[in-house]
CSV table of C-alpha atoms in Angstrom, one decimal:
chain,number,residue,atom,x,y,z
M,1,MET,CA,-28.7,-17.1,-44.0
M,2,SER,CA,-31.5,-14.3,-45.9
M,3,ASN,CA,-30.2,-10.8,-47.3
M,4,SER,CA,-33.2,-9.6,-44.2
M,5,ARG,CA,-32.0,-10.8,-41.8
M,6,PHE,CA,-28.2,-10.6,-42.4
M,7,TRP,CA,-28.8,-6.4,-42.9
M,8,GLY,CA,-31.5,-6.6,-39.3
M,9,ILE,CA,-27.7,-7.9,-37.5
M,10,LEU,CA,-26.1,-5.7,-38.9
M,11,LEU,CA,-28.0,-2.7,-38.2
M,12,ALA,CA,-28.7,-3.5,-34.7
M,13,THR,CA,-25.1,-4.2,-34.0
M,14,VAL,CA,-24.3,-1.0,-35.1
M,15,MET,CA,-27.0,0.7,-32.9
M,16,LEU,CA,-25.0,-1.4,-30.3
M,17,ALA,CA,-22.0,0.0,-30.7
M,18,LEU,CA,-23.4,3.8,-31.6
M,19,SER,CA,-25.6,3.3,-28.3
M,20,LEU,CA,-21.9,2.2,-25.8
M,21,PRO,CA,-20.0,4.7,-23.6
M,22,THR,CA,-16.5,5.5,-26.1
M,23,LEU,CA,-13.2,6.1,-23.7
M,24,GLN,CA,-12.0,9.4,-24.3
M,25,ALA,CA,-8.6,10.4,-26.3
M,26,GLY,CA,-5.8,11.1,-24.7
M,27,GLY,CA,-6.8,9.8,-20.8
M,28,LYS,CA,-3.4,10.6,-18.7
M,29,ARG,CA,-0.6,7.8,-18.0
M,30,VAL,CA,-0.2,7.5,-13.6
M,31,VAL,CA,2.7,5.2,-12.0
M,32,PHE,CA,3.6,4.1,-8.8
M,33,ILE,CA,7.1,3.6,-7.9
M,34,GLY,CA,8.0,2.2,-4.9
M,35,ASP,CA,8.7,-0.1,-2.3
M,36,SER,CA,5.9,-3.1,0.0
M,37,ILE,CA,4.4,0.6,1.1
M,38,THR,CA,3.2,0.9,-2.3
M,39,ASP,CA,3.8,-2.7,-4.0
M,40,GLY,CA,0.1,-4.8,-1.4
M,41,ASN,CA,1.2,-7.5,-3.2
M,42,TRP,CA,-0.2,-5.8,-6.9
M,43,GLY,CA,0.0,-8.3,-9.7
M,44,ASN,CA,1.4,-11.2,-7.9
M,45,VAL,CA,-1.7,-14.0,-8.6
M,46,TYR,CA,0.0,-17.3,-7.1
M,47,ASN,CA,2.7,-16.4,-6.0
M,48,TYR,CA,6.7,-14.4,-5.5
M,49,LYS,CA,7.5,-12.1,-8.3
M,50,LYS,CA,10.4,-10.5,-8.9
M,51,THR,CA,10.2,-8.1,-12.0
M,52,SER,CA,7.1,-6.4,-13.6
M,53,ALA,CA,7.4,-8.9,-16.3
M,54,GLU,CA,6.4,-11.6,-14.4
M,55,ARG,CA,3.5,-10.8,-12.8
M,56,SER,CA,0.9,-10.4,-14.1
M,57,GLN,CA,-0.9,-7.4,-15.7
M,58,THR,CA,-4.3,-9.0,-16.5
M,59,ASP,CA,-5.5,-10.1,-13.8
M,60,MET,CA,-7.9,-6.9,-12.3
M,61,ASN,CA,-8.4,-8.0,-9.3
M,62,HIS,CA,-4.9,-7.7,-8.6
M,63,ILE,CA,-3.6,-5.7,-11.3
M,64,TYR,CA,-3.0,-3.1,-8.2
M,65,GLY,CA,-2.4,-4.7,-5.0
M,66,HIS,CA,-4.0,-3.7,-2.1
M,67,SER,CA,-2.1,-1.0,-0.9
M,68,TYR,CA,-3.5,3.2,-1.3
M,69,VAL,CA,-2.7,2.2,-5.4
M,70,MET,CA,-5.7,0.7,-5.7
M,71,LEU,CA,-7.7,2.9,-4.0
M,72,ILE,CA,-6.6,5.4,-5.6
M,73,ALA,CA,-7.4,4.2,-8.6
M,74,SER,CA,-10.5,2.4,-8.3
M,75,ASP,CA,-11.8,5.1,-7.2
M,76,PHE,CA,-11.5,7.2,-10.3
M,77,GLN,CA,-11.4,4.5,-12.0
M,78,SER,CA,-15.2,4.5,-11.3
M,79,LYS,CA,-16.5,8.0,-10.7
M,80,ARG,CA,-14.6,8.7,-14.3
M,81,PRO,CA,-15.2,4.8,-16.6
M,82,ARG,CA,-14.7,7.2,-19.9
M,83,SER,CA,-11.4,9.1,-18.9
M,84,GLY,CA,-8.9,7.3,-20.9
M,85,TYR,CA,-6.3,7.4,-17.4
M,86,SER,CA,-4.1,3.8,-17.2
M,87,PHE,CA,-3.0,3.3,-13.2
M,88,PHE,CA,0.4,1.5,-13.0
M,89,ASN,CA,1.7,-0.2,-10.0
M,90,ARG,CA,5.3,-0.7,-10.4
M,91,GLY,CA,6.1,-1.3,-5.9
M,92,PHE,CA,8.7,-3.4,-4.7
M,93,SER,CA,9.1,-4.4,-1.9
M,94,GLY,CA,12.8,-4.1,-0.2
M,95,HIS,CA,13.3,-2.0,-2.8
M,96,LYS,CA,15.6,0.8,-1.7
M,97,LEU,CA,16.3,4.1,-4.1
M,98,CYS,CA,19.0,2.4,-5.8
M,99,ASP,CA,16.6,-0.6,-6.5
M,100,LEU,CA,14.5,2.0,-8.4
M,101,ALA,CA,17.0,3.1,-10.6
M,102,ALA,CA,18.1,-0.2,-11.6
M,103,ARG,CA,15.1,-0.4,-13.0
M,104,TRP,CA,13.9,2.9,-14.3
M,105,GLN,CA,13.6,2.3,-17.8
M,106,GLU,CA,11.5,0.2,-17.6
M,107,ASP,CA,9.1,0.6,-14.6
M,108,VAL,CA,8.6,4.3,-15.4
M,109,LEU,CA,10.6,5.7,-18.3
M,110,ASP,CA,9.2,3.5,-20.6
M,111,LEU,CA,5.9,4.2,-19.3
M,112,HIS,CA,5.8,7.4,-19.9
M,113,PRO,CA,3.7,8.6,-17.8
M,114,ASP,CA,2.1,12.0,-16.7
M,115,ILE,CA,1.8,11.8,-13.0
M,116,LEU,CA,4.6,10.2,-11.3
M,117,SER,CA,4.5,9.3,-7.7
M,118,VAL,CA,7.9,8.2,-5.4
M,119,LEU,CA,7.2,6.8,-2.1
M,120,VAL,CA,10.3,5.2,-0.8
M,121,GLY,CA,13.9,5.6,1.1
M,122,THR,CA,12.0,3.6,4.2
M,123,ASN,CA,14.0,0.7,3.4
M,124,ASP,CA,17.6,3.3,2.8
M,125,LEU,CA,16.8,3.4,6.5
M,126,HIS,CA,16.4,0.1,7.5
M,127,SER,CA,18.8,-1.3,5.2
M,128,TRP,CA,21.6,1.8,6.6
M,129,LEU,CA,20.7,0.7,10.4
M,130,ASP,CA,21.3,-3.3,9.9
M,131,GLU,CA,24.2,-2.8,8.9
M,132,GLY,CA,25.3,-0.7,12.1
M,133,GLY,CA,24.9,2.9,10.0
M,134,ARG,CA,24.3,5.9,12.6
M,135,GLU,CA,23.8,10.0,12.4
M,136,ASP,CA,25.9,10.5,9.3
M,137,PHE,CA,23.8,8.8,7.2
M,138,ASP,CA,24.5,10.4,3.3
M,139,PHE,CA,21.7,12.2,2.4
M,140,THR,CA,23.8,14.2,-0.1
M,141,ALA,CA,24.0,11.8,-2.2
M,142,TRP,CA,20.6,10.1,-1.4
M,143,LYS,CA,18.7,13.3,-2.4
M,144,ALA,CA,21.4,13.6,-5.7
M,145,GLU,CA,20.5,10.5,-7.0
M,146,TYR,CA,16.8,10.8,-6.5
M,147,GLY,CA,17.1,14.2,-8.6
M,148,ARG,CA,18.6,12.0,-10.9
M,149,LEU,CA,15.8,10.3,-11.5
M,150,LEU,CA,13.0,12.5,-11.8
M,151,GLN,CA,15.3,15.1,-13.8
M,152,LEU,CA,15.4,12.5,-16.3
M,153,VAL,CA,11.7,11.6,-16.7
M,154,ARG,CA,11.3,15.8,-16.3
M,155,GLU,CA,13.7,15.9,-19.8
M,156,GLN,CA,11.2,12.3,-21.2
M,157,ASN,CA,7.6,14.7,-20.2
M,158,PRO,CA,8.7,18.8,-19.6
M,159,SER,CA,5.3,19.1,-18.8
M,160,VAL,CA,4.2,15.5,-16.6
M,161,THR,CA,3.4,15.9,-13.2
M,162,LEU,CA,6.1,14.6,-10.2
M,163,VAL,CA,4.3,13.7,-6.3
M,164,LEU,CA,6.8,13.1,-4.2
M,165,CYS,CA,5.9,11.1,-0.5
M,166,THR,CA,8.0,11.1,2.7
M,167,PRO,CA,8.5,8.2,4.4
M,168,PHE,CA,7.0,7.9,7.9
M,169,VAL,CA,7.7,5.7,10.7
M,170,ALA,CA,6.1,4.4,13.5
M,171,ARG,CA,7.1,3.2,17.5
M,172,GLN,CA,5.1,0.3,16.8
M,173,GLY,CA,5.8,-3.5,16.3
M,174,SER,CA,9.4,-5.2,16.4
M,175,LEU,CA,10.5,-1.7,15.8
M,176,ALA,CA,9.3,-0.4,19.1
M,177,GLU,CA,11.6,-2.6,21.1
M,178,SER,CA,14.5,-1.7,18.7
M,179,PRO,CA,17.3,-0.7,20.8
M,180,THR,CA,17.6,2.3,17.2
M,181,TYR,CA,14.2,3.0,16.7
M,182,ASP,CA,14.6,7.4,18.4
M,183,LEU,CA,17.9,7.5,15.4
M,184,ARG,CA,15.6,6.1,13.3
M,185,GLU,CA,12.8,7.8,14.1
M,186,ARG,CA,15.4,11.0,13.7
M,187,LEU,CA,16.9,10.0,10.7
M,188,THR,CA,12.9,9.2,8.9
M,189,ARG,CA,13.0,13.0,9.6
M,190,ARG,CA,15.2,14.2,8.1
M,191,MET,CA,15.2,12.2,5.2
M,192,ALA,CA,11.3,13.3,4.6
M,193,ALA,CA,12.7,17.0,4.5
M,194,VAL,CA,15.4,16.4,1.9
M,195,VAL,CA,12.3,14.9,0.0
M,196,ARG,CA,10.0,18.7,0.8
M,197,GLU,CA,13.3,19.4,-0.7
M,198,LEU,CA,13.5,18.7,-3.6
M,199,CYS,CA,9.3,19.3,-3.9
M,200,VAL,CA,10.5,22.8,-4.2
M,201,GLU,CA,13.1,22.6,-5.9
M,202,TYR,CA,11.3,19.8,-9.2
M,203,ASP,CA,8.5,21.6,-8.5
M,204,ALA,CA,6.9,18.5,-8.2
M,205,VAL,CA,3.0,18.3,-5.2
M,206,CYS,CA,4.0,16.8,-1.8
M,207,VAL,CA,2.5,14.6,-0.6
M,208,PRO,CA,3.5,14.7,3.7
M,209,PHE,CA,2.7,11.3,4.9
M,210,ASP,CA,4.9,11.6,7.6
M,211,THR,CA,2.7,14.8,8.9
M,212,MET,CA,-0.7,13.0,8.5
M,213,PHE,CA,0.8,9.7,10.8
M,214,GLY,CA,1.6,12.0,12.9
M,215,LYS,CA,-1.1,13.5,13.6
M,216,LEU,CA,-3.4,9.9,13.3
M,217,ILE,CA,-1.1,8.1,15.8
M,218,ARG,CA,-1.4,11.4,18.2
M,219,LYS,CA,-5.3,10.7,18.5
M,220,GLN,CA,-5.3,6.8,18.6
M,221,PRO,CA,-3.7,5.3,21.3
M,222,ALA,CA,-2.5,3.0,19.8
M,223,PRO,CA,-0.6,3.7,16.6
M,224,SER,CA,-1.3,0.2,15.3
M,225,TYR,CA,-4.2,1.2,13.7
M,226,TRP,CA,-3.1,2.7,11.5
M,227,ILE,CA,1.1,1.3,10.8
M,228,TRP,CA,0.9,-2.3,12.3
M,229,ASP,CA,4.3,-2.8,12.2
M,230,GLY,CA,5.7,-0.1,12.4
M,231,ILE,CA,6.8,0.2,8.5
M,232,HIS,CA,3.3,-0.6,6.9
M,233,PRO,CA,-0.2,0.8,7.1
M,234,THR,CA,-3.4,-1.0,7.3
M,235,PRO,CA,-6.3,-0.6,5.8
M,236,ALA,CA,-7.0,1.7,7.2
M,237,GLY,CA,-3.7,3.6,7.0
M,238,HIS,CA,-4.2,3.3,3.4
M,239,ARG,CA,-7.1,4.4,3.1
M,240,ARG,CA,-6.4,7.6,5.1
M,241,MET,CA,-2.8,7.4,2.8
M,242,ALA,CA,-5.6,7.5,-0.6
M,243,ASP,CA,-7.6,10.7,0.3
M,244,LEU,CA,-4.8,12.7,1.2
M,245,TRP,CA,-2.8,11.3,-2.2
M,246,LYS,CA,-6.3,12.9,-3.8
M,247,ARG,CA,-6.6,15.5,-2.3
M,248,LYS,CA,-3.3,17.1,-3.2
M,249,VAL,CA,-2.4,15.7,-6.6
M,250,ARG,CA,-5.3,17.2,-9.6
M,251,LEU,CA,-6.2,14.4,-11.6
């Protein structure tokens, strides 16, 4: 290659690099953690994986799953491609608060979130009722453990934005025929109230999914339009969750 051709290619490469948009340094890290509602099968390209390390974190077709998390992340990143923000879905199907606690170090603290969004509770109540539990679910212990986890994040990053989402339920699918549905609904309301208390105590943003779905279901004759099985939202439901989350949280 002649010197003139070499320098010509080098100059063209430099000019191209200078013309490309660059990511802004210091973009925030946004972490979502919870159960199957958050999970959306993120990172599971072929088979179900039990830990974050086993899931694909490079396949962009599955990186956020297909829940409200994907809608939030894709909307923000498509509109602000130079923001440098990173989004992480750490939802796992079937998980209760104790399960989140067991992976809190790996899936929250090690990611050093600037914004942490938590949605948990429905599996705690589901398991409690399956085991014959009644009205005396230990909300005091549940709240204390939730608060302990939030405190760990706050100690690591005093400026972290905590986002706590309220659990919800609908009289739909197999739950509609369950003899414990009315009890489940009462317990879910109490759990949502506990989450609101935590929001006040930890200066967290509250995303009231329970109130939102309650209003939607009253307007739409069939609850299944928004929550197809009593627990999991439909695509339309996830869209509304994403919209509400974005209205409540300043990114």
